[in-house]
CSV table of C-alpha atoms in Angstrom, one decimal:
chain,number,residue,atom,x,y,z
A,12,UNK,CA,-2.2,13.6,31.3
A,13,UNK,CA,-1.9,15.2,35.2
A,14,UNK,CA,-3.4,18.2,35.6
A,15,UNK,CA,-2.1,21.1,35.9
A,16,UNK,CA,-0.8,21.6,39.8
A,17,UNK,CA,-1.8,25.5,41.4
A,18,UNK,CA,0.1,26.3,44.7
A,19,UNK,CA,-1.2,29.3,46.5
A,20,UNK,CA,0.5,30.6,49.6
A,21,UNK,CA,-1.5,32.5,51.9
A,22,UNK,CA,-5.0,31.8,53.5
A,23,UNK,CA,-6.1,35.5,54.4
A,24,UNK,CA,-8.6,37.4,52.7
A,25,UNK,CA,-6.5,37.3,49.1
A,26,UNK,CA,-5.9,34.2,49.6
A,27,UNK,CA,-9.0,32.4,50.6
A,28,UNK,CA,-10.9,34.5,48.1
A,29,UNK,CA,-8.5,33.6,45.4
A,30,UNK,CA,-8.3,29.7,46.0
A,31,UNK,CA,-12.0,30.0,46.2
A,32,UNK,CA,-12.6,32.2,42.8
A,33,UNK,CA,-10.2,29.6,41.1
A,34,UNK,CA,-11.6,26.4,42.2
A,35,UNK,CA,-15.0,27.9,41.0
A,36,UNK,CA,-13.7,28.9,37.5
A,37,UNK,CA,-11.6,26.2,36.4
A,38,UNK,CA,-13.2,23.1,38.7
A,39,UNK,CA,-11.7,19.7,37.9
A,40,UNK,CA,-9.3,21.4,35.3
A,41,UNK,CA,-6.8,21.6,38.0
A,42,UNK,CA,-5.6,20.8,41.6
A,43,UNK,CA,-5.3,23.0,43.7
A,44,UNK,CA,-3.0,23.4,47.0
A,45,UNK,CA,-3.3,26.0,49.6
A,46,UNK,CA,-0.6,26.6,52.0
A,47,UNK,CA,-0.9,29.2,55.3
A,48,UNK,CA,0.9,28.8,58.8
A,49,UNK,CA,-2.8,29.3,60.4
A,50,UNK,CA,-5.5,27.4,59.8
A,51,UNK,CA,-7.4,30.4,60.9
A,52,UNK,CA,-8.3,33.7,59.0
A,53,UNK,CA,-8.4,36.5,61.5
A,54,UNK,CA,-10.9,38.7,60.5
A,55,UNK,CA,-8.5,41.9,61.1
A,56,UNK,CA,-10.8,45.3,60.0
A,57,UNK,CA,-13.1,44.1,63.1
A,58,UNK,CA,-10.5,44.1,65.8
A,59,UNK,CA,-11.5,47.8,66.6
A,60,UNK,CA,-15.2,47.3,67.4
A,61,UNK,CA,-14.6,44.6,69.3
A,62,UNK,CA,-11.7,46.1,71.5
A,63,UNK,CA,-14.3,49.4,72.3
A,64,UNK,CA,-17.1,46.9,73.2
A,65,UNK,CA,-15.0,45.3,75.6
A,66,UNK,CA,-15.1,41.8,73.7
A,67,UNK,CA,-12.6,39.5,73.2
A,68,UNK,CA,-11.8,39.5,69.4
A,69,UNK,CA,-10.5,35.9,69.1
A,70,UNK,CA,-13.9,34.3,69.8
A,71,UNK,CA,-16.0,35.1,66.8
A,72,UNK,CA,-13.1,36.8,64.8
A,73,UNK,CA,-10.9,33.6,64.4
A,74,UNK,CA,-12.8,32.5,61.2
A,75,UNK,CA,-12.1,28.5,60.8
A,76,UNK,CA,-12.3,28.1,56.2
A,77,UNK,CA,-11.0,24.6,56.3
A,78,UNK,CA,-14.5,22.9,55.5
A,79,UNK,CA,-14.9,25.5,52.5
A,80,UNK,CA,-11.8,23.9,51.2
A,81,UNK,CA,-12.2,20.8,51.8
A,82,UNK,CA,-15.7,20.8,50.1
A,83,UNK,CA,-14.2,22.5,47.1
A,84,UNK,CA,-11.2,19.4,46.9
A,85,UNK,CA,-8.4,21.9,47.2
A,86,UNK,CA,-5.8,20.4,49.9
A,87,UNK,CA,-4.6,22.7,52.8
A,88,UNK,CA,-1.4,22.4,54.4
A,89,UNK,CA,-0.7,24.4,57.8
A,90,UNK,CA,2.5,25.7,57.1
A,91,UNK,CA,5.4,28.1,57.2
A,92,UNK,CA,6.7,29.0,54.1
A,93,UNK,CA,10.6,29.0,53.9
A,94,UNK,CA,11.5,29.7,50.4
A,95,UNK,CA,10.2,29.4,46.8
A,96,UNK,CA,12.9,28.3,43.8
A,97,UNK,CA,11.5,29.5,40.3
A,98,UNK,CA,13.9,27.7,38.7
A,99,UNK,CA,12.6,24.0,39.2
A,100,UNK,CA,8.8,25.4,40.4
A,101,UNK,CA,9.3,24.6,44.4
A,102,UNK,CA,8.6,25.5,47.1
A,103,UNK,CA,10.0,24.8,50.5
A,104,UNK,CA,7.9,24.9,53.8
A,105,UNK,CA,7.5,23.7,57.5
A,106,UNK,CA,5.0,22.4,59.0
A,107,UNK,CA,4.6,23.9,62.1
A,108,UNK,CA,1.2,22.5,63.8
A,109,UNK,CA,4.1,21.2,67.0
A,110,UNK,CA,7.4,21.9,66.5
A,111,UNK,CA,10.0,19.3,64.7
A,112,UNK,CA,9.1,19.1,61.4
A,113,UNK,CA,11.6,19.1,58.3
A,114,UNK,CA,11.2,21.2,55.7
A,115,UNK,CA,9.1,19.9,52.7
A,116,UNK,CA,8.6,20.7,49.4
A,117,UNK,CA,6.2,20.7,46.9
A,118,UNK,CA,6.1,21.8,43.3
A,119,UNK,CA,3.3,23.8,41.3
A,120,UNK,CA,2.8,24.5,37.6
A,121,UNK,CA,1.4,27.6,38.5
A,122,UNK,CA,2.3,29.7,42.3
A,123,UNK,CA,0.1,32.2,43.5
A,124,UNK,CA,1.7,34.2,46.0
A,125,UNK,CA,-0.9,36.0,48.6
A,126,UNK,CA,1.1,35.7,51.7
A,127,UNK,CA,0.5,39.6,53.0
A,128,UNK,CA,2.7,41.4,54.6
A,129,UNK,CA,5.3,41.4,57.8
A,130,UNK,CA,4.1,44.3,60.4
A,131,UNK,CA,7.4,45.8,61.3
A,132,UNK,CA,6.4,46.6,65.0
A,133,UNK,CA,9.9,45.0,65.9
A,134,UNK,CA,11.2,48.4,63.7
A,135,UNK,CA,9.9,51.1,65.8
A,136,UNK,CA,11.9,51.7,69.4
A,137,UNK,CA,9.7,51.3,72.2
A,138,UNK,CA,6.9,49.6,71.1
A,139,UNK,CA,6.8,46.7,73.1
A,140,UNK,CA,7.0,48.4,76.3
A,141,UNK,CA,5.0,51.2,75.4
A,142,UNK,CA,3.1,50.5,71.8
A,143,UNK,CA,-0.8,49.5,71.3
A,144,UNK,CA,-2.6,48.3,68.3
A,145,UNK,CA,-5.7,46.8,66.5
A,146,UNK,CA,-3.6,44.4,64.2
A,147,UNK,CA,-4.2,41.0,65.7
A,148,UNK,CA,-6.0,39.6,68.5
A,149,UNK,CA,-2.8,39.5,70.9
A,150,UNK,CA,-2.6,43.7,70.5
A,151,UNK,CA,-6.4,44.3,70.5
A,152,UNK,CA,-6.6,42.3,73.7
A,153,UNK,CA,-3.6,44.3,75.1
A,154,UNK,CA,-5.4,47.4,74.2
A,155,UNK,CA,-8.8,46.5,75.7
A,156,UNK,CA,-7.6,45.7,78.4
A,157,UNK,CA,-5.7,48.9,79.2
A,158,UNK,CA,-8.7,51.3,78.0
A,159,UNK,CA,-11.3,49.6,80.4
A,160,UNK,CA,-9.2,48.6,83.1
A,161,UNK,CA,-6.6,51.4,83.2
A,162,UNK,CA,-6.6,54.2,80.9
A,163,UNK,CA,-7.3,57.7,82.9
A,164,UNK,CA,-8.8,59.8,80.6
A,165,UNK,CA,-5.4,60.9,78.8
A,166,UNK,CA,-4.3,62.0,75.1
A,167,UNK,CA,-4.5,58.8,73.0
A,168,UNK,CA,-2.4,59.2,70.2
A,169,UNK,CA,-3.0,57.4,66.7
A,170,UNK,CA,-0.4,57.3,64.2
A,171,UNK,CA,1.3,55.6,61.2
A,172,UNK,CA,5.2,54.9,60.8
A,173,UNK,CA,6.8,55.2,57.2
A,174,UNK,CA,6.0,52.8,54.5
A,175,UNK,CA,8.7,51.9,52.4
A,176,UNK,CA,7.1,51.0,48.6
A,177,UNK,CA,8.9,48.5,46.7
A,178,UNK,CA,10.3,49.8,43.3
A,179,UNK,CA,11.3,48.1,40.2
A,180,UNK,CA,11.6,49.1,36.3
A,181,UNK,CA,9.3,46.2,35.5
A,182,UNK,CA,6.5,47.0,37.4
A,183,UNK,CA,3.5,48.8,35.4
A,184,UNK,CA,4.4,52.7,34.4
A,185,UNK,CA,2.5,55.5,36.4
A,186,UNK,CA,1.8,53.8,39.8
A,187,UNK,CA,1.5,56.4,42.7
A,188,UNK,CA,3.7,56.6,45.4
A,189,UNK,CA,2.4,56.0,49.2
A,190,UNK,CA,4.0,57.0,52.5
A,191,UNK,CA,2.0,55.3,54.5
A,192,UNK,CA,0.8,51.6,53.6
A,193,UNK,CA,-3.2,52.0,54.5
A,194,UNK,CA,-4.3,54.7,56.6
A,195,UNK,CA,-8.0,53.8,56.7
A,196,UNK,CA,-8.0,52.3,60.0
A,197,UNK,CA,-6.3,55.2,62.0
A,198,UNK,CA,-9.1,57.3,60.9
A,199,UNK,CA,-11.5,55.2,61.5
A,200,UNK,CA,-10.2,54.3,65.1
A,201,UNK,CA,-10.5,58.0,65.3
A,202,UNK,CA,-13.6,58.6,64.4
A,203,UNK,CA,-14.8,54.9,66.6
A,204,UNK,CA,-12.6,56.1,69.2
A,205,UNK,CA,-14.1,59.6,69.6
A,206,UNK,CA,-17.4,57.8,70.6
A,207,UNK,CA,-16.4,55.8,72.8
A,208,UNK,CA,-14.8,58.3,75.0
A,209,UNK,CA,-18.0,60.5,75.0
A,210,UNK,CA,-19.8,57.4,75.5
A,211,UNK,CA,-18.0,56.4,78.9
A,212,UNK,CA,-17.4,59.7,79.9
A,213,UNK,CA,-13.5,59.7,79.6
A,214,UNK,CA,-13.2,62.3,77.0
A,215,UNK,CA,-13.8,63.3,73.3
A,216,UNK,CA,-12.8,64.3,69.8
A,217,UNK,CA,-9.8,66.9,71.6
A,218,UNK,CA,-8.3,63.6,73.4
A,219,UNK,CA,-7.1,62.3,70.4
A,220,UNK,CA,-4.0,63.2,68.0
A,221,UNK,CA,-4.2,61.6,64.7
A,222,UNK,CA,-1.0,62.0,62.4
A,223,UNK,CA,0.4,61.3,59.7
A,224,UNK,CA,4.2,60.6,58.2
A,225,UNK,CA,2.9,61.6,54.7
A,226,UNK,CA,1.9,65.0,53.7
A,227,UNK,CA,-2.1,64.6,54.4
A,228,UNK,CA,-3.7,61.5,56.0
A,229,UNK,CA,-5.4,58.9,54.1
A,230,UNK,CA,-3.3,60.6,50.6
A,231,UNK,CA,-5.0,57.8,48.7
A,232,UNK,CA,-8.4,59.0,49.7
A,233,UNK,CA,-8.2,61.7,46.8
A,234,UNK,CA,-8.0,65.6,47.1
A,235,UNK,CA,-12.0,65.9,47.0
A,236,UNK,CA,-13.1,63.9,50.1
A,237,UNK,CA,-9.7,64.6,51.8
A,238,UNK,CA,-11.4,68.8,51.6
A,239,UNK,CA,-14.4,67.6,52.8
A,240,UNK,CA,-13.4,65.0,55.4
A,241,UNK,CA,-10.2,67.0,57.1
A,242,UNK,CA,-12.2,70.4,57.7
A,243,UNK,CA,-14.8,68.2,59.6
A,244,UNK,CA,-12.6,66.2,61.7
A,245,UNK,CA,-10.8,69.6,62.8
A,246,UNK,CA,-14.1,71.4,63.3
A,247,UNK,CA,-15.2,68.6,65.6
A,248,UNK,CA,-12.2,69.1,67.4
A,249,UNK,CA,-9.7,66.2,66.7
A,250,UNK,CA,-5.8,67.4,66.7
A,251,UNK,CA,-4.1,66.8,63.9
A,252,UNK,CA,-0.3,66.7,62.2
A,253,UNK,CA,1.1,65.8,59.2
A,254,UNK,CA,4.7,65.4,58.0
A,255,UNK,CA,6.0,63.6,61.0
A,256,UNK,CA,8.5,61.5,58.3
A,257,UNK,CA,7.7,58.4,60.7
A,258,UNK,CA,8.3,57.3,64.7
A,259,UNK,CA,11.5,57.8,66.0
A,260,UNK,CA,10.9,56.3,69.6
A,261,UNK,CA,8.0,55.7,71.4
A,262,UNK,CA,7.9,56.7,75.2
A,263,UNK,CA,5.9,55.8,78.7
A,264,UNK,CA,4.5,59.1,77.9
A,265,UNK,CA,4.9,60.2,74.6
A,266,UNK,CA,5.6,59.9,70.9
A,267,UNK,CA,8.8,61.1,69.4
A,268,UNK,CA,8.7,61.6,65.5
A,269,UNK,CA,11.2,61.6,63.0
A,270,UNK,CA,10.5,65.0,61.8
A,271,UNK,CA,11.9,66.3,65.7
A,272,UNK,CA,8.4,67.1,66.8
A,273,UNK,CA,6.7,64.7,69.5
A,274,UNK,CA,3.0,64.4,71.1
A,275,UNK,CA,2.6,63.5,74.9
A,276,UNK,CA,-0.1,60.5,75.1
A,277,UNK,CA,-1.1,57.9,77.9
A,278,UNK,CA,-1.9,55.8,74.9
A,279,UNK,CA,-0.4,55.3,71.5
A,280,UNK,CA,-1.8,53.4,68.7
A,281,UNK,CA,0.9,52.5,66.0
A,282,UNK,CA,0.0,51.1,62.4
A,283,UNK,CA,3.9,50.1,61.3
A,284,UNK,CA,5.4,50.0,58.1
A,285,UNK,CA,4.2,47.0,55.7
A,286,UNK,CA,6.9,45.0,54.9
A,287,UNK,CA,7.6,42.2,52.8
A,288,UNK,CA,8.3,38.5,54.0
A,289,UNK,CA,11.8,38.0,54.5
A,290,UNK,CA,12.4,35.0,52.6
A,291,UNK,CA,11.0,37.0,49.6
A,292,UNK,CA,13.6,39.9,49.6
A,293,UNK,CA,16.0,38.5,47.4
A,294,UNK,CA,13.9,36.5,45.1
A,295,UNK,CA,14.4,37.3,41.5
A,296,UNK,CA,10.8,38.4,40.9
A,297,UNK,CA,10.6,40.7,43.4
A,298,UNK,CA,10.8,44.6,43.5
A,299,UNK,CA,13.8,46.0,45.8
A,300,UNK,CA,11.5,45.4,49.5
A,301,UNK,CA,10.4,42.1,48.7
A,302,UNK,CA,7.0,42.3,47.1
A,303,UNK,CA,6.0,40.2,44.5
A,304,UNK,CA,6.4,41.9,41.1
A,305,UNK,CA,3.0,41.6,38.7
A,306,UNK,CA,1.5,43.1,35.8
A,307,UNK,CA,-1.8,44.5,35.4
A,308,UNK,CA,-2.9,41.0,35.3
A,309,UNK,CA,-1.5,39.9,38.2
A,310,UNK,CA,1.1,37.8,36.5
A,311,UNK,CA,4.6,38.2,36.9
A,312,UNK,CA,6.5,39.5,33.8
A,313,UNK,CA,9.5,37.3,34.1
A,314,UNK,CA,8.1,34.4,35.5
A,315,UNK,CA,5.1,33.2,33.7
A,316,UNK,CA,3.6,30.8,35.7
A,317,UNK,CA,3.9,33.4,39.2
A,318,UNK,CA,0.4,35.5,40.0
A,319,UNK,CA,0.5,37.6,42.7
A,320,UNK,CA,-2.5,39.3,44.7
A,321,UNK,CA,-2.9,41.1,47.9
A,322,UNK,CA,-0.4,43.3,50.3
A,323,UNK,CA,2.3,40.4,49.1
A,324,UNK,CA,2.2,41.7,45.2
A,325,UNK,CA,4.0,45.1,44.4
A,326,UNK,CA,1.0,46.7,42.7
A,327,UNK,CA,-1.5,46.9,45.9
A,328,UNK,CA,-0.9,50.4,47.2
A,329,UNK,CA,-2.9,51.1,49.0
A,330,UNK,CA,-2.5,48.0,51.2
A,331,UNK,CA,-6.5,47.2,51.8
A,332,UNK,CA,-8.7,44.4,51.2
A,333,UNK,CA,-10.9,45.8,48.2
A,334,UNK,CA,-8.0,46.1,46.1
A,335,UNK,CA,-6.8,43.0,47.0
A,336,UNK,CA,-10.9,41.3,46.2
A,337,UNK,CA,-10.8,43.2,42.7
A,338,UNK,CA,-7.2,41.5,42.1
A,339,UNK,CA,-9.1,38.5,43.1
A,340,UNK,CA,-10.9,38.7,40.0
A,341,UNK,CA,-8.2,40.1,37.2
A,342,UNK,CA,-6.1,37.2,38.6
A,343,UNK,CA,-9.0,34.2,38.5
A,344,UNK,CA,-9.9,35.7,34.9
A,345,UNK,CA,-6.2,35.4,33.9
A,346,UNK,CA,-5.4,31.8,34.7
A,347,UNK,CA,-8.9,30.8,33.7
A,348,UNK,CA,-7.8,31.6,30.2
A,349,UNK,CA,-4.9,29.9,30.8
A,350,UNK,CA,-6.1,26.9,31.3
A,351,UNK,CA,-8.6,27.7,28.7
A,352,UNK,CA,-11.8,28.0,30.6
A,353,UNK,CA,-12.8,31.3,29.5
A,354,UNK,CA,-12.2,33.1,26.1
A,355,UNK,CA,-12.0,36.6,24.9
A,356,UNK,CA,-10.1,39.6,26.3
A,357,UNK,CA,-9.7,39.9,30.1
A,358,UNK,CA,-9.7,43.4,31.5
A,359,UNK,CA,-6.6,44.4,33.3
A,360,UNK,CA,-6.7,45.4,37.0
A,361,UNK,CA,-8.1,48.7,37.5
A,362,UNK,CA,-7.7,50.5,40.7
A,363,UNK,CA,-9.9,51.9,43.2
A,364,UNK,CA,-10.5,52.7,47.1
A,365,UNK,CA,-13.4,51.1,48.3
A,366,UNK,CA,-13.6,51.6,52.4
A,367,UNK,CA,-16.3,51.3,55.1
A,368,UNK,CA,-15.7,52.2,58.5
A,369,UNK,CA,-17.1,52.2,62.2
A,370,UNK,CA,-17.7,55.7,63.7
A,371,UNK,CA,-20.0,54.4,66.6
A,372,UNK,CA,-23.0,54.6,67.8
A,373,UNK,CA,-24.2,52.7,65.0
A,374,UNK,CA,-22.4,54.4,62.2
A,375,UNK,CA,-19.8,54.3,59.8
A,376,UNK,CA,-18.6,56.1,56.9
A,377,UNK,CA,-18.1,54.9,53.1
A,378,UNK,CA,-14.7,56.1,50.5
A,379,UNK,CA,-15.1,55.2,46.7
A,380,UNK,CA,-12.6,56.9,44.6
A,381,UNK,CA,-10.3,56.5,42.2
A,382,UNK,CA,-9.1,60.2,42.3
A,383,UNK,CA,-5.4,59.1,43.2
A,384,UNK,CA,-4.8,56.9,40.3
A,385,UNK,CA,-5.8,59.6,38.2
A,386,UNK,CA,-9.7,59.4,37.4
A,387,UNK,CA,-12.9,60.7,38.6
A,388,UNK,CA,-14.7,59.2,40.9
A,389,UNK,CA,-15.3,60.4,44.6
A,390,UNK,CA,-18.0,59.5,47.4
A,391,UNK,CA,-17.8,59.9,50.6
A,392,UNK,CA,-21.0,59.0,52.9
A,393,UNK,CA,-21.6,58.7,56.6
A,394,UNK,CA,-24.6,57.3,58.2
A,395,UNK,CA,-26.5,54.1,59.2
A,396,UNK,CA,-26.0,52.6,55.9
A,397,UNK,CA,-22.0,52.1,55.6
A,398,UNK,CA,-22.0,51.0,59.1
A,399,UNK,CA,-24.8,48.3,58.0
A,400,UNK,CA,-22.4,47.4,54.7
A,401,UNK,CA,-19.5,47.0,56.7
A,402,UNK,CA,-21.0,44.4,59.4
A,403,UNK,CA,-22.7,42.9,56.3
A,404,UNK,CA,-19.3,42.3,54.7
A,405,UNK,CA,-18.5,39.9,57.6
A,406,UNK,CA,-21.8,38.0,57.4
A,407,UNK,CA,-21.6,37.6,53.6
A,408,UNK,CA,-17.7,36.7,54.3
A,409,UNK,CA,-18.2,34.4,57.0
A,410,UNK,CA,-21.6,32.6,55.2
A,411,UNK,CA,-19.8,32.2,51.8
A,412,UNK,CA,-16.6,31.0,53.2
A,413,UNK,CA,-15.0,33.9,51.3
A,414,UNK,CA,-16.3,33.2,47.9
A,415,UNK,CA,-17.7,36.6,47.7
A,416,UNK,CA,-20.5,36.8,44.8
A,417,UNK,CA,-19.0,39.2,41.5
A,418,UNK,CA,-21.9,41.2,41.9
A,419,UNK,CA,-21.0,41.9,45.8
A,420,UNK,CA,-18.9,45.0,45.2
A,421,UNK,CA,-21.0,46.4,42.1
A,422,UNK,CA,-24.5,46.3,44.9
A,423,UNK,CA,-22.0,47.7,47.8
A,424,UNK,CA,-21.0,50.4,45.5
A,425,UNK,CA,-24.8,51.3,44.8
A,426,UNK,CA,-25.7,51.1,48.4
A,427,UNK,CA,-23.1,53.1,49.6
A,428,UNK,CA,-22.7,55.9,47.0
A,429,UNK,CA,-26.3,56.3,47.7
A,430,UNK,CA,-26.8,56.9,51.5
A,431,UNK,CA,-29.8,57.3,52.6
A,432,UNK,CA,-29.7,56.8,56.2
């Protein structure tokens, strides 16, 4: 008898950890077929650091996985993914190494979709002319370049656009609502961005505008650190505004928001809204924006053999990589019981913000809490130690080829809800 066939679409953190997790738990059980249209995983959350050190962020943040893969016996296919039919298990896909491929297909017994999101820069007036970011290598070069060749000591503005949360009847009851997809980075490019300026003389905390299209930044952050965090930022001096309902245009000059306010800025860094894949939009197991509709196990309700993890699944609000590692899990678990590797009860996702960030100088601050899904739990931390968790996140990610150990998050969690340094 063949073994069962898993497809997984996406390489990026969800996805390479997922493939990864799988191959680990269910071995020969299975093959398994990656498909991604890089064979490259940028390592994104370090874009920032490297843009204010004046480093180019594609040469040691272009992380090649391929021998990981290969070792493991999973195939990889450099791809663009065109469209997936449920009915008959296919998907369609280009190859796109040089252009002038057909499109392919290939068919799974099981599909695990982990293809992230679509930044919708293209969305917002006057971005290309004007716009900067830390997204991808293309803006943080764009950006570097401007701060250390150009930039004159003006307002830098930092800001997110509306996100648009998918909705659907058959997604788990009581999920929260966001307004912005992840607003982690903006404050910690405030924060990183703050040093810098002191650092090179070209300003400080005053110089920057943070905002937000939501009704506090960082709402998933939980009412408890958000008391202790936003008094701090505005008693260091940092301007601030919420309730800007999104970007309207973006100017030489200037942002103009939504809500009729604007801010003047020489620069303006723009986190867009998170969409969905196109393609996806008008698949049948897919909320009403296109992402991929899942239970608390990941799996989709309607189509049995369909897993979703990462920004691409409905569920993962807020759009960060610790929820999408932890759905890692709940998703491995799941299909390992499927194929009958493991027994007993497997624990449904649980949610929680787990976020380290750079502050500069050598120091970064640490979010666990699980105040906006309704529990308990809130730390917030700043010192040596988060920074020295976060750059050890890359080593462990780079060294392991993304198979992060289970234990990883429980020792981070330890570390970092008890600072010491």
């Amino acid at each position: 008898m063949s073994k069962p066939h898993i497809v997984i679409l996406g390489c990026n953190f969800a996805g390479l950890t997922t493939a990864r997790y799988i191959h680990d738990a269910v071995k020969d059980k299975a093959e398994i077929t990656i498909i991604d249209r890089k064979s490259l995983l940028t390592f994104v959350p370090n874009i920032p650091m490297q843009v204010l050190e004046n480093k180019n962020p594609g040469i040691d943040l272009n992380y090649q996985f391929m021998s990981f893969l290969e070792d493991d016996g999973s195939t990889f296919i450099q791809a663009e993914v065109k469209d997936i039919d449920p009915e008959i298990d296919t998907v369609f896909y280009k190859p796109n190494e040089r252009p002038g491929h057909p499109v392919r297909e290939i068919q799974y017994d099981y599909l695990i979709v982990a293809l992230g999101n679509r930044l919708a820069y293209d969305a917002i007036d006057g971005f290309s002319e004007h716009g900067h970011s830390v997204t991808d290598i293309y803006l943080g070069n764009r950006l570097r370049n401007y701060l250390h060749k150009e930039y004159k000591g003006g307002p830098i503005g930092i800001t997110s656009d509306l996100f648009h949360q998918g909705k659907s009847d058959k997604l788990p009851e009581g999920l929260p609502v966001a307004e912005t997809a992840c607003e982690g980075p903006p404050v910690e490019l405030a924060f990183s961005m703050a040093h810098w300026l002191k650092e090179n003389k070209k300003g400080e905390e005053s110089t920057i505008y943070l905002s937000t299209p939501a009704e506090v930044i960082a709402e998933d952050a939980g009412e408890t650190i958000l008391d202790e965090l936003l008094p701090m930022m505005d008693k260091q001096g940092y301007n601030y505004q919420a309730n800007t309902r999104g970007i309207k245009k973006i100017h030489k000059d200037g942002i103009e928001f939504n809500d009729g306010s604007s801010q003047e800025t020489e620069v303006a860094i723009i986190f867009p809204d998170w969409q969905a894949h196109d393609f996806l939009k008008e698949l049948p197991f897919t909320d009403d924006q296109g992402f991929v509709i899942t239970d608390l196990y990941m799996r989709n309700p309607d189509y049995q053999n369909i897993f979703a993890v990462g920004d691409a699944a409905s569920i993962t609000v807020p759009k960060i990589g610790s929820i999408g590692h932890m759905e890692a899990e709940v998703l491995t678990n799941t299909l390992s019981k499927e194929l009958g590797v493991v027994e007993g009860e497997i624990e449904p996702m649980e949610f929680e913000l787990l976020c380290m960030g750079d502050m500069g100088g050598i120091k970064g601050f640490y979010m666990r809490t699980d105040e906006w899904w309704g529990g308990k739990e809130s730390h917030l931390e700043m010192g040596v130690t988060p920074y020295a968790l976060k750059m050890g996140f890359k080593k462990m990610y780079y060294t392991l080829g993304g198979k992060v150990p289970h234990w990883g998050v429980g020792l981070s969690k330890v570390i970092g809800d008890h600072t010491f340094l």
